[in-house]
Amino acid sequence: MTADTPFIKLDRVSLTYQSRDSSTHALDETDMTISTGEFIAVVGPSGCGKSSLLKLVSGLHPATSGNVVVAGQKVTGPLKISGMAFQNATLLPWRTTLDNVLLPLQIVEPHASRFRKHRDQYEAMAMELLKLVGLDGFETKYPWELSGGMQQRSSLCRALIHEPQMLLLDEPFGALDAFTREELWGVLQKLWMTRKPTVILVTHDLREAVYLSDTVYVMSARPGRIISKTNVALPRPRTLRDTFKPEFIEMAQNLRLQISEGMGV
Amino acid sequence: MKYWIRRTVSIWATVLCIVLWQLMCVVLSIEPFILPSPILVYHSLVQYHEPIMIHAMQTLFTTLVGFAIAVAFGLLLGLAIGVERAVYDGLYPMMIAFNSIPKVAIVPLLVIWFGIGTVPAILTAFLISFFPIVVNVATGLATIEPELQDVLRSLGARKRQIVMRVGIPRSMPYFFASLKVAITLAFIGSVVSESIASNAGIGYLMIAASARFDVALVFAGFVVISVMGVIMYEVTAYAERKFTFWATRANDIVT
């Protein structure tokens, strides 16, 4: 697959959640094209269907109408080529950091059936990732012995251990303090530049979106639609210093205005 | 010094209660067949230590067998209810209905079916103690974080894998917590059954003693049951700390 063929393509995708006495129109006729290895961010007001987008792409929830195509195939169920991380690190408290990172390998094939025999090899893979996020030396610690930022680093490692082609992040740094959050931007950027997965990052933080992504999509209030697409042409690797530059600030401010317009203000 | 007081405060509180009890008996000169003093209860324990021992072993035996059945049955039923929505919908109302029946009322029925003695005591201990185990295990399974389920399902995990890797370990703290409740309930079940229909066990001993107005021996029976209850509680609490240290440690950090 070349960089030109889209890795993820949404074609007039709508999503309506039906419950017994109400229906919520979460996404409306959304089109999106994401190339292989691209890092995109989706921003928008609360409840605009950003998280629904991730459920559609991962195959956890079917679209009500329209087509979702990932890696050349129409999505009809869980893809097994995606890694996910959320605001809540959801690590298992009875497993050490290392064992938490290894969890996906015990589930996804072909690793699951080879896991017992090749455990050493898989542990080496996990250690390499932990080192990349600065957690070497903490692999025998339990999640409850780690700080919030460290838990989130472990969660990112768990999302990447099976070398997924696609990384889906739902406000992964939303619960962290500002300093830790900005530190983890650097960590995530490094992970992405090393592994080059296609990333969809859902966030409320516009500076985060600009810092990390190649393209920022702005969604309108519910029902969610894509109302703008901004290319972030800043050179990589980006640093915290870059976030104080005028072009960075201007981009974040523009996004902010677009969100207000999308809310009908 | 402060630490030492905190560690032993339960002993001091118990001693204080016994001293107050003794004082009350002496000062108000209460008749021993109404309320025997702790010293009389102690004498009774010493005097009857042989029959007390025999009956205590019987009670301990029926309690532990009933408890063991309750653990196995409660664990399996809890897993089934927690994993399969249909089992929950089908069985839960019935279980609540059953749990509302006072177990005292079941004992005569068990006697008709199995005769007096050991079997009804075991069954009563089992019937009274399995319910909290079922509810706790099912709760642990039913409260897996939805995000975690998404992570696993997006990897193509089957329900069985989610249950094995996450559900069961996650429900273990709930399971061990329920054992502490269940073991004390099992003692109650055994003793209730023994006092209604048996010729062995602490329950029987106490009924026989009260028929002779030997109230001191009745109290001696209370003491024996309480001590066994506390010891078994500590054993289950130790098992909880050992097997699910990660749950209690996590709480330590929060508080």
Short mmCIF file of C-alpha atoms in Angstrom, two decimals:
data_model
loop_
_atom_site.label_atom_id
_atom_site.label_comp_id
_atom_site.label_asym_id
_atom_site.label_seq_id
_atom_site.Cartn_x
_atom_site.Cartn_y
_atom_site.Cartn_z
CA MET A 1 0.00 0.00 0.00
CA THR A 2 1.43 3.37 -0.93
CA ALA A 3 1.02 6.54 1.06
CA ASP A 4 -1.48 7.81 -1.52
CA THR A 5 -4.11 5.14 -1.02
CA PRO A 6 -6.25 6.09 1.95
CA PHE A 7 -5.82 3.81 4.96
CA ILE A 8 -9.12 4.86 6.50
CA LYS A 9 -12.01 6.10 4.43
CA LEU A 10 -15.41 7.19 5.72
CA ASP A 11 -18.01 7.59 3.03
CA ARG A 12 -21.21 9.42 4.00
CA VAL A 13 -21.24 7.66 7.37
CA SER A 14 -24.14 8.25 9.74
CA LEU A 15 -24.66 6.78 13.16
CA THR A 16 -27.84 6.78 15.22
CA TYR A 17 -27.99 5.15 18.64
CA GLN A 18 -31.38 3.56 19.19
CA SER A 19 -32.69 2.89 22.62
CA ARG A 20 -36.18 1.85 23.62
CA ASP A 21 -37.68 5.32 23.89
CA SER A 22 -35.20 7.66 22.24
CA SER A 23 -32.74 7.85 19.41
CA THR A 24 -29.58 9.90 19.34
CA HIS A 25 -28.24 11.08 16.04
CA ALA A 26 -24.51 11.03 16.79
CA LEU A 27 -22.88 11.34 13.39
CA ASP A 28 -24.30 12.77 10.20
CA GLU A 29 -23.03 12.04 6.69
CA THR A 30 -19.39 12.19 7.67
CA ASP A 31 -16.66 11.92 5.03
CA MET A 32 -13.04 11.42 5.97
CA THR A 33 -9.92 10.23 4.25
CA ILE A 34 -6.83 9.35 6.25
CA SER A 35 -3.61 8.14 4.65
CA THR A 36 -1.36 5.42 5.94
CA GLY A 37 0.80 6.61 8.79
CA GLU A 38 -1.02 9.91 9.13
CA PHE A 39 -1.63 11.41 12.56
CA ILE A 40 -5.02 13.12 12.69
CA ALA A 41 -6.84 14.78 15.54
CA VAL A 42 -10.59 15.25 15.90
CA VAL A 43 -11.75 18.17 18.02
CA GLY A 44 -15.21 19.49 18.73
CA PRO A 45 -17.73 20.31 21.45
CA SER A 46 -18.72 17.71 24.03
CA GLY A 47 -21.04 15.02 22.83
CA CYS A 48 -20.47 15.73 19.14
CA GLY A 49 -19.80 12.10 18.28
CA LYS A 50 -16.01 12.11 18.42
CA SER A 51 -15.88 8.91 20.41
CA SER A 52 -18.51 7.35 18.14
CA LEU A 53 -16.10 7.90 15.28
CA LEU A 54 -13.54 5.70 17.04
CA LYS A 55 -16.11 2.98 17.66
CA LEU A 56 -16.98 2.97 13.96
CA VAL A 57 -13.38 2.82 12.78
CA SER A 58 -12.42 0.09 15.27
CA GLY A 59 -15.41 -1.98 14.21
CA LEU A 60 -16.88 -2.05 17.72
CA HIS A 61 -20.10 -0.44 16.52
CA PRO A 62 -21.64 -0.66 13.04
CA ALA A 63 -22.57 2.45 11.06
CA THR A 64 -26.26 3.14 10.57
CA SER A 65 -25.58 4.10 6.96
CA GLY A 66 -22.58 4.71 4.75
CA ASN A 67 -19.30 2.86 4.44
CA VAL A 68 -16.25 2.62 6.68
CA VAL A 69 -13.24 1.19 4.88
CA VAL A 70 -10.00 0.44 6.72
CA ALA A 71 -6.91 -1.01 5.03
CA GLY A 72 -8.89 -1.65 1.87
CA GLN A 73 -11.64 -3.63 3.59
CA LYS A 74 -15.16 -2.68 4.57
CA VAL A 75 -15.40 -2.70 8.36
CA THR A 76 -17.97 -5.18 9.62
CA GLY A 77 -16.54 -6.19 13.01
CA PRO A 78 -13.51 -5.75 15.31
CA LEU A 79 -10.42 -5.40 13.15
CA LYS A 80 -7.66 -6.72 15.42
CA ILE A 81 -5.26 -4.26 13.79
CA SER A 82 -6.05 -1.41 16.14
CA GLY A 83 -4.72 -0.40 19.52
CA MET A 84 -6.84 1.74 21.82
CA ALA A 85 -6.18 3.99 24.81
CA PHE A 86 -8.63 6.05 26.84
CA GLN A 87 -8.70 8.84 29.39
CA ASN A 88 -8.88 6.12 32.04
CA ALA A 89 -5.75 3.93 31.75
CA THR A 90 -7.82 0.79 32.63
CA LEU A 91 -4.76 -1.23 33.63
CA LEU A 92 -5.35 -4.48 35.47
CA PRO A 93 -4.34 -3.98 39.12
CA TRP A 94 -3.33 -7.63 39.62
CA ARG A 95 -0.80 -7.50 36.79
CA THR A 96 2.58 -5.81 36.87
CA THR A 97 3.29 -3.07 34.33
CA LEU A 98 5.08 -5.58 32.10
CA ASP A 99 2.21 -8.09 32.26
CA ASN A 100 -0.30 -5.33 31.55
CA VAL A 101 1.58 -4.35 28.42
CA LEU A 102 1.69 -8.02 27.36
CA LEU A 103 -2.09 -8.50 27.70
CA PRO A 104 -3.01 -7.90 24.02
CA LEU A 105 -0.48 -10.51 22.92
CA GLN A 106 -2.32 -13.10 24.98
CA ILE A 107 -5.49 -12.34 23.04
CA VAL A 108 -4.68 -11.35 19.49
CA GLU A 109 -3.53 -13.99 16.99
CA PRO A 110 -1.00 -15.13 15.89
CA HIS A 111 0.65 -14.09 19.18
CA ALA A 112 -1.83 -15.69 21.58
CA SER A 113 -1.06 -19.27 20.55
CA ARG A 114 2.68 -18.64 20.48
CA PHE A 115 2.75 -16.64 23.71
CA ARG A 116 3.77 -19.33 26.21
CA LYS A 117 6.57 -20.67 24.07
CA HIS A 118 8.00 -17.32 23.03
CA ARG A 119 7.38 -15.37 26.20
CA ASP A 120 11.00 -14.17 26.42
CA GLN A 121 10.83 -12.70 22.96
CA TYR A 122 7.55 -10.93 23.71
CA GLU A 123 8.88 -9.63 27.01
CA ALA A 124 11.82 -8.14 25.14
CA MET A 125 9.37 -6.40 22.80
CA ALA A 126 7.47 -4.98 25.77
CA MET A 127 10.66 -3.85 27.48
CA GLU A 128 11.70 -2.03 24.33
CA LEU A 129 8.41 -0.12 24.30
CA LEU A 130 8.59 0.64 28.02
CA LYS A 131 12.08 2.01 27.50
CA LEU A 132 10.81 4.21 24.67
CA VAL A 133 8.26 5.84 26.98
CA GLY A 134 10.74 6.10 29.86
CA LEU A 135 9.28 3.36 32.05
CA ASP A 136 12.28 1.02 32.17
CA GLY A 137 12.84 0.06 35.77
CA PHE A 138 9.10 0.15 36.49
CA GLU A 139 8.16 -3.09 34.72
CA THR A 140 7.74 -5.05 37.97
CA LYS A 141 5.63 -2.34 39.61
CA TYR A 142 1.86 -2.66 39.86
CA PRO A 143 -0.32 0.05 38.28
CA TRP A 144 -1.37 1.37 41.68
CA GLU A 145 2.27 2.03 42.46
CA LEU A 146 2.55 4.33 39.41
CA SER A 147 1.56 7.98 38.99
CA GLY A 148 -1.26 8.93 36.62
CA GLY A 149 1.21 9.92 33.91
CA MET A 150 3.10 6.64 34.23
CA GLN A 151 -0.16 4.68 34.05
CA GLN A 152 -1.01 6.50 30.84
CA ARG A 153 2.45 5.67 29.43
CA SER A 154 1.82 1.98 30.22
CA SER A 155 -1.57 2.24 28.59
CA LEU A 156 0.05 3.59 25.40
CA CYS A 157 2.53 0.70 25.45
CA ARG A 158 -0.33 -1.77 25.82
CA ALA A 159 -2.06 -0.15 22.84
CA LEU A 160 1.06 -0.54 20.70
CA ILE A 161 2.54 -3.89 21.79
CA HIS A 162 0.92 -5.95 19.03
CA GLU A 163 2.26 -3.48 16.46
CA PRO A 164 -1.17 -2.32 15.32
CA GLN A 165 -1.46 -0.44 12.04
CA MET A 166 -3.92 1.92 13.65
CA LEU A 167 -3.89 3.67 17.03
CA LEU A 168 -7.18 5.03 18.38
CA LEU A 169 -6.89 7.47 21.27
CA ASP A 170 -9.89 8.85 23.12
CA GLU A 171 -8.72 11.85 25.19
CA PRO A 172 -5.78 9.81 26.53
CA PHE A 173 -4.31 12.72 28.50
CA GLY A 174 -7.60 14.29 29.58
CA ALA A 175 -7.24 13.39 33.25
CA LEU A 176 -3.63 14.49 33.67
CA ASP A 177 -2.25 17.75 35.00
CA ALA A 178 -1.00 20.27 32.42
CA PHE A 179 2.73 19.59 32.87
CA THR A 180 2.40 15.81 32.68
CA ARG A 181 0.11 16.15 29.70
CA GLU A 182 2.60 18.26 27.76
CA GLU A 183 5.37 15.83 28.65
CA LEU A 184 3.31 12.96 27.27
CA TRP A 185 2.74 14.82 24.00
CA GLY A 186 6.46 14.39 23.47
CA VAL A 187 6.28 10.72 24.40
CA LEU A 188 3.40 10.05 22.02
CA GLN A 189 5.14 11.96 19.22
CA LYS A 190 8.23 9.83 19.72
CA LEU A 191 6.18 6.61 19.69
CA TRP A 192 4.45 7.68 16.50
CA MET A 193 7.69 8.69 14.77
CA THR A 194 9.27 5.35 15.71
CA ARG A 195 6.36 3.06 14.86
CA LYS A 196 4.44 5.14 12.30
CA PRO A 197 0.93 3.82 12.96
CA THR A 198 -2.05 5.69 11.58
CA VAL A 199 -3.42 7.63 14.55
CA ILE A 200 -6.83 9.07 15.31
CA LEU A 201 -6.67 11.25 18.41
CA VAL A 202 -9.91 12.51 19.91
CA THR A 203 -9.28 15.47 22.20
CA HIS A 204 -10.68 18.63 23.73
CA ASP A 205 -7.28 20.22 23.90
CA LEU A 206 -6.57 22.30 20.79
CA ARG A 207 -2.89 22.82 21.58
CA GLU A 208 -2.58 19.07 21.93
CA ALA A 209 -4.25 18.59 18.55
CA VAL A 210 -1.93 21.06 16.80
CA TYR A 211 1.21 19.80 18.56
CA LEU A 212 0.64 16.16 17.64
CA SER A 213 -1.18 15.90 14.35
CA ASP A 214 -0.70 16.30 10.63
CA THR A 215 -4.36 17.14 10.15
CA VAL A 216 -6.96 18.52 12.56
CA TYR A 217 -10.65 17.91 11.87
CA VAL A 218 -13.23 20.09 13.59
CA MET A 219 -16.64 18.62 14.23
CA SER A 220 -19.93 20.45 14.75
CA ALA A 221 -22.28 19.99 17.68
CA ARG A 222 -24.59 16.98 17.50
CA PRO A 223 -25.31 15.50 15.08
CA GLY A 224 -21.57 15.57 14.39
CA ARG A 225 -20.31 16.58 10.97
CA ILE A 226 -16.82 17.51 9.84
CA ILE A 227 -16.88 21.27 9.37
CA SER A 228 -13.23 21.96 8.69
CA LYS A 229 -9.92 20.31 7.99
CA THR A 230 -6.64 22.03 8.89
CA ASN A 231 -3.22 20.86 7.79
CA VAL A 232 -0.52 21.38 10.38
CA ALA A 233 2.64 21.89 8.37
CA LEU A 234 4.99 22.47 11.31
CA PRO A 235 8.24 20.47 11.12
CA ARG A 236 8.85 17.39 13.30
CA PRO A 237 9.83 16.63 15.93
CA ARG A 238 7.88 19.44 17.52
CA THR A 239 8.87 20.73 20.92
CA LEU A 240 7.12 22.55 23.71
CA ARG A 241 8.96 25.67 22.55
CA ASP A 242 7.12 25.44 19.21
CA THR A 243 3.80 25.83 21.01
CA PHE A 244 4.72 29.44 21.85
CA LYS A 245 5.41 30.39 18.23
CA PRO A 246 2.92 32.76 16.55
CA GLU A 247 1.90 30.31 13.77
CA PHE A 248 1.14 27.63 16.38
CA ILE A 249 -0.93 29.99 18.51
CA GLU A 250 -2.75 31.33 15.47
CA MET A 251 -3.69 27.81 14.38
CA ALA A 252 -5.05 26.93 17.80
CA GLN A 253 -7.04 30.18 17.92
CA ASN A 254 -8.53 29.52 14.47
CA LEU A 255 -9.63 26.08 15.58
CA ARG A 256 -11.23 27.61 18.65
CA LEU A 257 -13.25 30.01 16.50
CA GLN A 258 -14.36 27.21 14.18
CA ILE A 259 -15.62 25.20 17.15
CA SER A 260 -17.66 28.18 18.37
CA GLU A 261 -19.15 28.59 14.90
CA GLY A 262 -19.93 24.88 14.78
CA MET A 263 -21.84 25.27 18.03
CA GLY A 264 -23.88 28.04 16.41
CA VAL A 265 -22.51 30.84 18.59
CA MET B 1 3.45 3.36 72.15
CA LYS B 2 0.49 4.73 70.22
CA TYR B 3 0.91 2.05 67.57
CA TRP B 4 1.01 -0.61 70.28
CA ILE B 5 -2.27 0.65 71.79
CA ARG B 6 -3.95 0.68 68.39
CA ARG B 7 -2.90 -2.89 67.62
CA THR B 8 -4.25 -4.20 70.93
CA VAL B 9 -7.31 -1.97 71.31
CA SER B 10 -9.68 -4.83 70.43
CA ILE B 11 -8.29 -6.87 73.33
CA TRP B 12 -8.65 -3.96 75.76
CA ALA B 13 -12.22 -3.29 74.65
CA THR B 14 -13.14 -6.95 75.19
CA VAL B 15 -11.48 -7.01 78.62
CA LEU B 16 -13.31 -3.81 79.59
CA CYS B 17 -16.68 -5.30 78.62
CA ILE B 18 -16.00 -8.44 80.67
CA VAL B 19 -14.96 -6.36 83.68
CA LEU B 20 -18.11 -4.20 83.45
CA TRP B 21 -20.23 -7.33 83.13
CA GLN B 22 -18.60 -8.83 86.24
CA LEU B 23 -19.07 -5.58 88.17
CA MET B 24 -22.72 -5.35 87.15
CA CYS B 25 -23.40 -8.93 88.31
CA VAL B 26 -21.73 -8.27 91.66
CA VAL B 27 -23.08 -4.78 92.34
CA LEU B 28 -26.68 -5.54 91.32
CA SER B 29 -26.37 -9.09 92.76
CA ILE B 30 -28.03 -10.64 89.73
CA GLU B 31 -29.07 -14.28 90.11
CA PRO B 32 -26.74 -16.67 88.18
CA PHE B 33 -29.72 -18.31 86.40
CA ILE B 34 -30.70 -14.88 85.02
CA LEU B 35 -27.24 -13.60 84.08
CA PRO B 36 -24.16 -15.53 85.22
CA SER B 37 -21.00 -13.54 85.85
CA PRO B 38 -17.97 -14.03 83.57
CA ILE B 39 -16.23 -15.92 86.35
CA LEU B 40 -19.11 -18.42 86.56
CA VAL B 41 -19.04 -18.81 82.77
CA TYR B 42 -15.31 -19.48 83.00
CA HIS B 43 -15.88 -22.12 85.70
CA SER B 44 -18.50 -23.72 83.50
CA LEU B 45 -16.07 -23.78 80.55
CA VAL B 46 -13.45 -25.48 82.68
CA GLN B 47 -15.84 -27.90 84.35
CA TYR B 48 -17.48 -29.05 81.10
CA HIS B 49 -14.48 -28.68 78.81
CA GLU B 50 -14.68 -32.27 77.57
CA PRO B 51 -18.31 -32.32 76.34
CA ILE B 52 -17.89 -28.73 75.10
CA MET B 53 -14.90 -29.83 73.02
CA ILE B 54 -16.80 -32.76 71.49
CA HIS B 55 -19.82 -30.60 70.62
CA ALA B 56 -17.63 -27.78 69.34
CA MET B 57 -15.88 -30.16 66.95
CA GLN B 58 -19.26 -31.33 65.66
CA THR B 59 -20.34 -27.73 65.05
CA LEU B 60 -17.04 -26.84 63.43
CA PHE B 61 -17.31 -29.89 61.17
CA THR B 62 -20.87 -29.20 59.95
CA THR B 63 -20.07 -25.50 59.52
CA LEU B 64 -16.94 -26.09 57.46
CA VAL B 65 -18.56 -28.74 55.24
CA GLY B 66 -21.58 -26.49 54.65
CA PHE B 67 -19.30 -23.53 54.01
CA ALA B 68 -17.17 -25.51 51.54
CA ILE B 69 -20.27 -26.50 49.56
CA ALA B 70 -21.44 -22.86 49.66
CA VAL B 71 -18.07 -21.66 48.32
CA ALA B 72 -18.06 -24.10 45.40
CA PHE B 73 -21.73 -23.61 44.57
CA GLY B 74 -21.67 -19.83 45.15
CA LEU B 75 -18.60 -19.36 42.97
CA LEU B 76 -20.06 -21.34 40.06
CA LEU B 77 -23.50 -19.75 40.26
CA GLY B 78 -21.99 -16.28 40.69
CA LEU B 79 -19.85 -16.78 37.59
CA ALA B 80 -22.84 -18.01 35.59
CA ILE B 81 -25.00 -15.09 36.69
CA GLY B 82 -22.25 -12.51 36.15
CA VAL B 83 -21.32 -13.78 32.70
CA GLU B 84 -24.67 -14.66 31.18
CA ARG B 85 -27.40 -12.06 31.26
CA ALA B 86 -30.05 -14.72 30.63
CA VAL B 87 -29.02 -16.68 33.74
CA TYR B 88 -29.21 -13.49 35.76
CA ASP B 89 -32.68 -12.63 34.47
CA GLY B 90 -33.89 -16.19 34.97
CA LEU B 91 -32.51 -16.98 38.42
CA TYR B 92 -32.13 -13.74 40.32
CA PRO B 93 -35.78 -13.23 41.34
CA MET B 94 -35.96 -16.83 42.50
CA MET B 95 -32.77 -16.48 44.51
CA ILE B 96 -33.99 -13.36 46.27
CA ALA B 97 -37.28 -15.09 47.03
CA PHE B 98 -35.39 -18.06 48.45
CA ASN B 99 -33.05 -15.87 50.47
CA SER B 100 -36.04 -14.15 52.13
CA ILE B 101 -37.20 -17.45 53.65
CA PRO B 102 -35.95 -17.68 57.26
CA LYS B 103 -33.69 -20.72 57.34
CA VAL B 104 -35.13 -21.68 60.75
CA ALA B 105 -38.30 -22.57 58.87
CA ILE B 106 -36.43 -24.92 56.54
CA VAL B 107 -34.80 -27.02 59.26
CA PRO B 108 -37.93 -29.08 60.13
CA LEU B 109 -38.31 -29.85 56.44
CA LEU B 110 -34.70 -30.98 56.21
CA VAL B 111 -35.29 -33.21 59.22
CA ILE B 112 -38.25 -34.86 57.46
CA TRP B 113 -36.06 -35.48 54.43
CA PHE B 114 -32.73 -36.40 56.02
CA GLY B 115 -33.41 -37.18 59.69
CA ILE B 116 -31.96 -35.24 62.60
CA GLY B 117 -28.27 -34.52 63.18
CA THR B 118 -25.37 -33.83 60.88
CA VAL B 119 -26.98 -33.56 57.44
CA PRO B 120 -29.56 -30.84 58.25
CA ALA B 121 -26.85 -28.83 60.03
CA ILE B 122 -24.55 -28.99 57.00
CA LEU B 123 -27.37 -28.10 54.64
CA THR B 124 -28.57 -25.19 56.78
CA ALA B 125 -25.02 -23.82 56.97
CA PHE B 126 -24.79 -24.12 53.19
CA LEU B 127 -28.20 -22.61 52.44
CA ILE B 128 -27.67 -19.59 54.67
CA SER B 129 -24.16 -18.77 53.46
CA PHE B 130 -24.08 -19.19 49.66
CA PHE B 131 -26.15 -16.12 48.80
CA PRO B 132 -23.58 -13.38 49.61
CA ILE B 133 -20.94 -15.34 47.67
CA VAL B 134 -23.14 -15.51 44.56
CA VAL B 135 -24.04 -11.82 44.70
CA ASN B 136 -20.45 -10.67 45.20
CA VAL B 137 -18.91 -12.80 42.48
CA ALA B 138 -21.62 -11.73 40.03
CA THR B 139 -21.07 -8.07 40.92
CA GLY B 140 -17.32 -8.34 40.33
CA LEU B 141 -17.95 -9.80 36.89
CA ALA B 142 -20.68 -7.38 35.92
CA THR B 143 -18.66 -4.26 36.69
CA ILE B 144 -15.79 -4.61 34.20
CA GLU B 145 -15.00 -1.13 32.83
CA PRO B 146 -16.58 -0.63 29.39
CA GLU B 147 -13.35 0.95 28.06
CA LEU B 148 -11.41 -2.16 29.01
CA GLN B 149 -13.98 -4.30 27.24
CA ASP B 150 -13.55 -2.09 24.16
CA VAL B 151 -9.77 -2.52 24.27
CA LEU B 152 -10.15 -6.29 24.41
CA ARG B 153 -13.02 -6.58 21.92
CA SER B 154 -11.17 -4.43 19.40
CA LEU B 155 -8.42 -7.07 19.56
CA GLY B 156 -10.98 -9.70 18.67
CA ALA B 157 -11.27 -11.10 22.20
CA ARG B 158 -14.09 -13.58 22.72
CA LYS B 159 -16.34 -13.33 25.73
CA ARG B 160 -14.66 -16.40 27.25
CA GLN B 161 -11.25 -14.68 26.99
CA ILE B 162 -12.55 -11.50 28.61
CA VAL B 163 -14.03 -13.55 31.45
CA MET B 164 -10.86 -15.59 31.99
CA ARG B 165 -8.31 -12.78 31.69
CA VAL B 166 -10.26 -9.97 33.33
CA GLY B 167 -13.61 -11.01 34.78
CA ILE B 168 -12.52 -13.78 37.12
CA PRO B 169 -9.41 -12.10 38.56
CA ARG B 170 -11.41 -8.91 38.93
CA SER B 171 -14.16 -10.63 40.92
CA MET B 172 -11.72 -12.27 43.36
CA PRO B 173 -11.63 -9.37 45.88
CA TYR B 174 -15.44 -9.44 45.94
CA PHE B 175 -15.33 -13.21 46.38
CA PHE B 176 -12.92 -13.12 49.32
CA ALA B 177 -14.82 -10.27 50.95
CA SER B 178 -17.99 -12.34 50.75
CA LEU B 179 -16.26 -15.31 52.42
CA LYS B 180 -15.85 -13.27 55.59
CA VAL B 181 -19.61 -12.76 55.73
CA ALA B 182 -20.39 -16.30 54.60
CA ILE B 183 -18.28 -18.07 57.24
CA THR B 184 -20.02 -16.33 60.13
CA LEU B 185 -23.41 -17.05 58.52
CA ALA B 186 -22.45 -20.71 58.17
CA PHE B 187 -21.87 -20.91 61.96
CA ILE B 188 -25.30 -19.40 62.54
CA GLY B 189 -26.87 -21.94 60.19
CA SER B 190 -25.22 -24.91 61.88
CA VAL B 191 -26.08 -23.78 65.40
CA VAL B 192 -29.69 -22.96 64.49
CA SER B 193 -30.14 -26.40 62.97
CA GLU B 194 -28.46 -28.10 65.95
CA SER B 195 -30.67 -26.32 68.43
CA ILE B 196 -33.81 -27.40 66.59
CA ALA B 197 -33.02 -30.97 65.62
CA SER B 198 -29.83 -32.61 66.76
CA ASN B 199 -28.25 -34.46 69.63
CA ALA B 200 -24.80 -33.12 68.96
CA GLY B 201 -23.17 -29.73 68.48
CA ILE B 202 -22.96 -26.50 70.46
CA GLY B 203 -26.52 -25.61 69.50
CA TYR B 204 -27.80 -28.83 71.06
CA LEU B 205 -25.57 -28.30 74.12
CA MET B 206 -27.02 -24.84 74.73
CA ILE B 207 -30.63 -26.01 74.37
CA ALA B 208 -29.97 -28.88 76.78
CA ALA B 209 -28.25 -26.51 79.23
CA SER B 210 -31.06 -23.95 79.17
CA ALA B 211 -33.59 -26.73 79.78
CA ARG B 212 -31.68 -27.36 83.06
CA PHE B 213 -31.45 -23.61 83.80
CA ASP B 214 -27.67 -23.95 83.53
CA VAL B 215 -27.38 -20.45 82.09
CA ALA B 216 -23.62 -20.35 82.71
CA LEU B 217 -23.19 -23.29 80.32
CA VAL B 218 -25.40 -21.53 77.73
CA PHE B 219 -23.02 -18.59 77.95
CA ALA B 220 -20.06 -20.94 77.70
CA GLY B 221 -21.61 -22.11 74.42
CA PHE B 222 -21.80 -18.48 73.21
CA VAL B 223 -18.14 -18.03 74.03
CA VAL B 224 -17.11 -21.16 72.12
CA ILE B 225 -19.12 -20.22 69.02
CA SER B 226 -17.80 -16.65 69.08
CA VAL B 227 -14.20 -17.78 69.40
CA MET B 228 -14.58 -20.25 66.52
CA GLY B 229 -16.29 -17.54 64.45
CA VAL B 230 -13.49 -15.05 65.08
CA ILE B 231 -10.79 -17.60 64.24
CA MET B 232 -12.47 -18.65 60.98
CA TYR B 233 -13.07 -15.02 60.06
CA GLU B 234 -9.37 -14.31 60.55
CA VAL B 235 -8.48 -17.31 58.37
CA THR B 236 -10.64 -16.00 55.50
CA ALA B 237 -9.33 -12.46 56.03
CA TYR B 238 -5.79 -13.85 55.76
CA ALA B 239 -6.70 -15.66 52.53
CA GLU B 240 -8.11 -12.38 51.21
CA ARG B 241 -4.93 -10.45 51.98
CA LYS B 242 -2.77 -13.17 50.48
CA PHE B 243 -4.64 -13.74 47.22
CA THR B 244 -5.94 -10.27 46.45
CA PHE B 245 -3.26 -8.08 48.00
CA TRP B 246 -3.48 -5.87 44.90
CA ALA B 247 -7.01 -4.82 45.78
CA THR B 248 -6.34 -3.89 49.41
CA ARG B 249 -2.98 -2.31 48.64
CA ALA B 250 -4.58 -0.17 45.98
CA ASN B 251 -7.01 1.10 48.60
CA ASP B 252 -4.18 1.86 51.00
CA ILE B 253 -2.72 4.22 48.47
CA VAL B 254 -6.02 5.98 47.87
CA THR B 255 -6.75 6.60 51.55
#
